[in-house]
XYZ file of C-alpha atoms in Angstrom:
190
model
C -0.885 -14.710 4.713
C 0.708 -12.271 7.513
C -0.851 -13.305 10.819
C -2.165 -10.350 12.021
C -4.403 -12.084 14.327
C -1.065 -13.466 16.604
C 0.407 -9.702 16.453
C 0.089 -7.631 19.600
C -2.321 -5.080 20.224
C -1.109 -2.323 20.583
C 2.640 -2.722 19.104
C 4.237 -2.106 15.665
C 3.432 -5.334 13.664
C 5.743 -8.111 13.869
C 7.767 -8.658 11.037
C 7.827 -5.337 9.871
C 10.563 -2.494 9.536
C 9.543 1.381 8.982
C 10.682 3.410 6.752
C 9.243 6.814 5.213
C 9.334 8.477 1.362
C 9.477 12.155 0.859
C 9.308 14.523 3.989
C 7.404 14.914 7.444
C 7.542 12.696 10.015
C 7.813 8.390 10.457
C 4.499 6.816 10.265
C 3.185 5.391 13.561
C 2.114 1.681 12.860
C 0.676 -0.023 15.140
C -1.756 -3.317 15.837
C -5.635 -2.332 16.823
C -8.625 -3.842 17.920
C -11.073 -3.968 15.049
C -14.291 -5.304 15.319
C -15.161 -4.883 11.564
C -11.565 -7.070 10.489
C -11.793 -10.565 9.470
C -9.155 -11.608 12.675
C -10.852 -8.598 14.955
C -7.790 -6.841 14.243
C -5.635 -5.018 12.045
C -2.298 -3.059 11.330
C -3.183 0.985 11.284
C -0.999 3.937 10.474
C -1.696 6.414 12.791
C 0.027 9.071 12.155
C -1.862 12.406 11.412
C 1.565 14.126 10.100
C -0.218 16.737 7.500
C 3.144 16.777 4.972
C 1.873 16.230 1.345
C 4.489 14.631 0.221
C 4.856 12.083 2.737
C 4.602 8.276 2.136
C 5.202 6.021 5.357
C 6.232 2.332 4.682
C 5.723 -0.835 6.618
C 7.947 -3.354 4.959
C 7.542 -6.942 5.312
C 11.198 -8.193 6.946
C 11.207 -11.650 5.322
C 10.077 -11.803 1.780
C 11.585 -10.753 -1.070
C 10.266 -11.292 -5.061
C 10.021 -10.392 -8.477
C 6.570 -11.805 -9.822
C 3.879 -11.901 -6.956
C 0.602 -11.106 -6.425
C 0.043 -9.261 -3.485
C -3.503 -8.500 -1.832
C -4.691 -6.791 0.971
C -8.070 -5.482 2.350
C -7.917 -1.829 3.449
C -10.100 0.754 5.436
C -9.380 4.455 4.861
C -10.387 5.519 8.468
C -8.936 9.746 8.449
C -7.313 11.906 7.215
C -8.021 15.824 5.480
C -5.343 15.906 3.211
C -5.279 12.038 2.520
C -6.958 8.717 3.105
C -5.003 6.151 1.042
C -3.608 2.501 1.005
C -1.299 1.031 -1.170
C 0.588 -2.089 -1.938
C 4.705 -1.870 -2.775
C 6.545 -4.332 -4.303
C 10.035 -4.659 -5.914
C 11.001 -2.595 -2.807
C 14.660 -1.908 -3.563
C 14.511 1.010 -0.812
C 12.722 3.842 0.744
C 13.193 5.472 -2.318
C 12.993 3.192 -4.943
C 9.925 0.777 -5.932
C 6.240 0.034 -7.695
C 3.646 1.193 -5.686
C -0.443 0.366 -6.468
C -2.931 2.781 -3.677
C -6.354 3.910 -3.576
C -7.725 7.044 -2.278
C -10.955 7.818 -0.689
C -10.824 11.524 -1.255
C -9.933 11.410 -5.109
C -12.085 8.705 -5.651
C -9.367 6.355 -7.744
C -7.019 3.869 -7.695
C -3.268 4.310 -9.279
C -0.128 2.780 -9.881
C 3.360 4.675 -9.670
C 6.903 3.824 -10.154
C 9.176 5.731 -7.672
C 12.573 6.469 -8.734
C 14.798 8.293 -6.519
C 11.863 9.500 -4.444
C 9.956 10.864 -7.067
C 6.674 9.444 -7.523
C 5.583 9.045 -11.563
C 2.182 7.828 -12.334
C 2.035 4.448 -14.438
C -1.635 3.919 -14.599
C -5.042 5.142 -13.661
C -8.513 4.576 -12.812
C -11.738 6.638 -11.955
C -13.769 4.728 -9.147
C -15.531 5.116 -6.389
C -13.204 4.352 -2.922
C -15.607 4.954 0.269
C -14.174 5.632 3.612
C -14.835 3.565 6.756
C -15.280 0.340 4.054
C -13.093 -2.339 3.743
C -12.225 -2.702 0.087
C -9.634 -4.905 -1.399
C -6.620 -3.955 -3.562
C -4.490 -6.581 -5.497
C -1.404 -6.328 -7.485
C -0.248 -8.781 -9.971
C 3.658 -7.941 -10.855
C 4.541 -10.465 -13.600
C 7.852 -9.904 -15.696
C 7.596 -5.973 -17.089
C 3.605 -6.742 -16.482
C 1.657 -5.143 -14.036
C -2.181 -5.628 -12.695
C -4.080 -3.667 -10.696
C -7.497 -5.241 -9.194
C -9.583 -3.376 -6.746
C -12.656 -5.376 -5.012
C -12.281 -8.428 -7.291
C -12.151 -6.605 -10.381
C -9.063 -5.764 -12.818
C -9.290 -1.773 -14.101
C -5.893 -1.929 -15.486
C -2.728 -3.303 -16.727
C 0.614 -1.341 -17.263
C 4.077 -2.439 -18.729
C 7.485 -1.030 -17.374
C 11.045 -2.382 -16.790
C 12.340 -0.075 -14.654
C 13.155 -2.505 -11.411
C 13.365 -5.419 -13.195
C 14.806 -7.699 -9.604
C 13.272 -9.241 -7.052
C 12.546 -6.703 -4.498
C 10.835 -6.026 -1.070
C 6.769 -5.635 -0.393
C 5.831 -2.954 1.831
C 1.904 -1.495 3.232
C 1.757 2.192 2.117
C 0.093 5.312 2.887
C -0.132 8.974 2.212
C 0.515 12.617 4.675
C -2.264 12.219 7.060
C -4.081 8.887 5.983
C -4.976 6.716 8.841
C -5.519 3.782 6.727
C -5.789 0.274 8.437
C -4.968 -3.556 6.423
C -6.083 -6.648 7.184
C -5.613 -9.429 5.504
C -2.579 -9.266 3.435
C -1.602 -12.188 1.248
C 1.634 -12.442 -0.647
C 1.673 -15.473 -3.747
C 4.833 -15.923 -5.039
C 4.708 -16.548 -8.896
C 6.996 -18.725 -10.930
């Protein structure tokens, strides 16, 4: 479990490096006050940058691994072109890595593989993602095995071997999301 509770508010998260895919502008991370979070905080990208293809990272500094499970709960708080959250892992780089979000304005969750900054869609799933809600997104990377869980319940399961090494984790978003995360838990698997 990240501590977010011990973070300060107000700074970038502890623990964390920045990074951005695609164009626009870094993403502004930063610890809030959050009355709604489990710890009465949480980490929030605040950046309202409106490039479309934009994806700002927070990457965990300390952990690397290839089978994990990964959860966090997210709040899609703004954004007109965006409001997403997303979980990376096998984080070789900016550029490179396996990336599970959710989106409040499409109304479904997805899974990508990004390969030399080029997002291509893995898997899919039609569901309702509300706004100013805490949901929770989890993702199971096991082998060439991949699940994707969203409040509690699995919608899908995909199969590639295209980063096949351990690799970074990383908090995600999209252009203008302001999306904030709470709670993030990282199980390493055998």
């Amino acid at each position: 479990m990240i501590a977010i509770d011990r973070m300060t508010l107000g700074s970038p998260p502890a623990g964390f490096s920045f990074a951005r895919t695609g164009q626009g502008a870094q993403g502004e991370w930063s610890v809030v006050a959050d009355p709604t979070a489990k710890a009465g905080r949480a980490v929030e990208q605040q950046s309202k940058d409106r490039t479309d293809y934009r994806f700002p990272l927070a990457i965990h500094e300390s952990f690397s691994a290839k089978n994990l499970v990964m959860q966090v709960r997210f709040k899609a708080v703004a954004g007109r072109i965006d409001r997403a959250g997303g979980i990376v892992v096998r984080l070789m780089d900016p550029d490179n890595y396996y990336v599970a979000r959710a989106n409040a304005l499409e109304h479904n969750v997805r899974f990508y593989r990004v390969v030399a900054g080029r997002r291509q869609q893995l898997g899919t799933s039609n569901i309702r993602v509300t706004s100013n809600e805490w949901h929770t997104l989890t993702l199971r990377a096991e082998g060439d095995r991949f699940t994707v869980s969203y409040d509690g319940a699995v919608l899908f399961e995909v199969k590639d071997d295209t980063f096949r090494d351990a690799g970074g984790v990383a908090l995600w978003t999209k252009a203008d999301s302001v999306t904030r995360f709470d709670q993030v838990t990282i199980t390493s698997l055998p």
